[in-house]
Amino acid sequence: MNWILLIIAGLFEVAFAACLGKAKESTGIIATYWYIGFLICLSISMLLLVKVTQQLPIGTAYAVWTGIGAVGTVLVGIFLFKEPATFWRLFFITTLIISIVGLKVVSH
């Protein structure tokens, strides 16, 4: 169950980064809504991370959480914000995914 919560926490990290990107593109009250979404997603992500670190090793949990956030944010950037999907970006994102899976496999 802790691993599922950690994945959800990582997805909320992606969501708060996406909210920041959308807020940057917006103005007025719409930007404010995106910033509110950012704060909500940030809070949920952090609370879930705190919860899972009570059972999982902090180094592993934090690395997986940031890895999910990094991979997800790059993918959101590519698909939502039209950032470039170069070979090297995709190559290093793939190595990051392999590392995240490796941490899960070797963690007790």
GROMACS .gro file of C-alpha atoms in nm:
model
  108
    1MET     CA    1   0.000   0.000   0.000
    2ASN     CA    2   0.288   0.238   0.077
    3TRP     CA    3   0.424   0.201  -0.274
    4ILE     CA    4   0.085   0.290  -0.421
    5LEU     CA    5   0.067   0.597  -0.197
    6LEU     CA    6   0.419   0.691  -0.304
    7ILE     CA    7   0.320   0.670  -0.671
    8ILE     CA    8   0.015   0.886  -0.600
    9ALA     CA    9   0.237   1.136  -0.416
   10GLY     CA   10   0.466   1.146  -0.721
   11LEU     CA   11   0.170   1.208  -0.949
   12PHE     CA   12   0.061   1.498  -0.730
   13GLU     CA   13   0.416   1.632  -0.766
   14VAL     CA   14   0.368   1.624  -1.143
   15ALA     CA   15   0.033   1.799  -1.098
   16PHE     CA   16   0.180   2.081  -0.892
   17ALA     CA   17   0.453   2.137  -1.149
   18ALA     CA   18   0.192   2.141  -1.426
   19CYS     CA   19  -0.012   2.395  -1.229
   20LEU     CA   20   0.294   2.619  -1.208
   21GLY     CA   21   0.339   2.595  -1.584
   22LYS     CA   22  -0.025   2.677  -1.650
   23ALA     CA   23  -0.015   2.967  -1.401
   24LYS     CA   24   0.285   3.109  -1.586
   25GLU     CA   25   0.083   3.105  -1.909
   26SER     CA   26  -0.225   3.260  -1.746
   27THR     CA   27  -0.318   3.601  -1.611
   28GLY     CA   28  -0.559   3.742  -1.357
   29ILE     CA   29  -0.798   3.520  -1.169
   30ILE     CA   30  -0.718   3.218  -1.387
   31ALA     CA   31  -0.353   3.234  -1.277
   32THR     CA   32  -0.473   3.255  -0.917
   33TYR     CA   33  -0.676   2.937  -0.964
   34TRP     CA   34  -0.370   2.759  -1.101
   35TYR     CA   35  -0.166   2.875  -0.800
   36ILE     CA   36  -0.438   2.746  -0.567
   37GLY     CA   37  -0.424   2.414  -0.753
   38PHE     CA   38  -0.047   2.420  -0.707
   39LEU     CA   39  -0.082   2.464  -0.329
   40ILE     CA   40  -0.343   2.187  -0.302
   41CYS     CA   41  -0.137   1.941  -0.508
   42LEU     CA   42   0.181   2.034  -0.319
   43SER     CA   43   0.011   1.976   0.016
   44ILE     CA   44  -0.132   1.638  -0.086
   45SER     CA   45   0.200   1.527  -0.234
   46MET     CA   46   0.396   1.624   0.078
   47LEU     CA   47   0.145   1.467   0.319
   48LEU     CA   48   0.155   1.140   0.127
   49LEU     CA   49   0.535   1.149   0.117
   50VAL     CA   50   0.548   1.202   0.493
   51LYS     CA   51   0.310   0.909   0.543
   52VAL     CA   52   0.506   0.663   0.330
   53THR     CA   53   0.841   0.757   0.482
   54GLN     CA   54   0.712   0.621   0.812
   55GLN     CA   55   0.734   0.271   0.658
   56LEU     CA   56   0.973   0.297   0.362
   57PRO     CA   57   1.337   0.405   0.379
   58ILE     CA   58   1.360   0.783   0.335
   59GLY     CA   59   1.633   0.762   0.072
   60THR     CA   60   1.437   0.522  -0.144
   61ALA     CA   61   1.101   0.696  -0.097
   62TYR     CA   62   1.242   1.040  -0.172
   63ALA     CA   63   1.435   0.919  -0.477
   64VAL     CA   64   1.128   0.743  -0.619
   65TRP     CA   65   0.905   1.045  -0.542
   66THR     CA   66   1.138   1.290  -0.714
   67GLY     CA   67   1.196   1.047  -1.000
   68ILE     CA   68   0.824   1.014  -1.066
   69GLY     CA   69   0.798   1.391  -1.047
   70ALA     CA   70   1.089   1.444  -1.284
   71VAL     CA   71   0.973   1.191  -1.542
   72GLY     CA   72   0.614   1.306  -1.523
   73THR     CA   73   0.704   1.673  -1.543
   74VAL     CA   74   0.921   1.619  -1.849
   75LEU     CA   75   0.638   1.426  -2.016
   76VAL     CA   76   0.387   1.698  -1.923
   77GLY     CA   77   0.630   1.952  -2.066
   78ILE     CA   78   0.654   1.759  -2.391
   79PHE     CA   79   0.283   1.686  -2.434
   80LEU     CA   80   0.118   1.985  -2.268
   81PHE     CA   81   0.369   2.266  -2.309
   82LYS     CA   82   0.520   2.154  -2.643
   83GLU     CA   83   0.876   2.129  -2.512
   84PRO     CA   84   1.122   1.949  -2.741
   85ALA     CA   85   1.138   1.569  -2.729
   86THR     CA   86   1.498   1.524  -2.833
   87PHE     CA   87   1.675   1.191  -2.838
   88TRP     CA   88   1.893   1.278  -2.538
   89ARG     CA   89   1.601   1.400  -2.326
   90LEU     CA   90   1.412   1.078  -2.392
   91PHE     CA   91   1.727   0.870  -2.338
   92PHE     CA   92   1.794   1.018  -1.995
   93ILE     CA   93   1.428   1.000  -1.893
   94THR     CA   94   1.441   0.630  -1.982
   95THR     CA   95   1.749   0.579  -1.765
   96LEU     CA   96   1.570   0.759  -1.482
   97ILE     CA   97   1.270   0.525  -1.514
   98ILE     CA   98   1.503   0.224  -1.506
   99SER     CA   99   1.664   0.365  -1.191
  100ILE     CA  100   1.327   0.413  -1.021
  101VAL     CA  101   1.227   0.055  -1.100
  102GLY     CA  102   1.567  -0.063  -0.977
  103LEU     CA  103   1.520   0.113  -0.643
  104LYS     CA  104   1.183  -0.053  -0.602
  105VAL     CA  105   1.331  -0.394  -0.680
  106VAL     CA  106   1.618  -0.367  -0.431
  107SER     CA  107   1.418  -0.208  -0.147
  108HIS     CA  108   1.287  -0.422   0.136
   0.00000   0.00000   0.00000
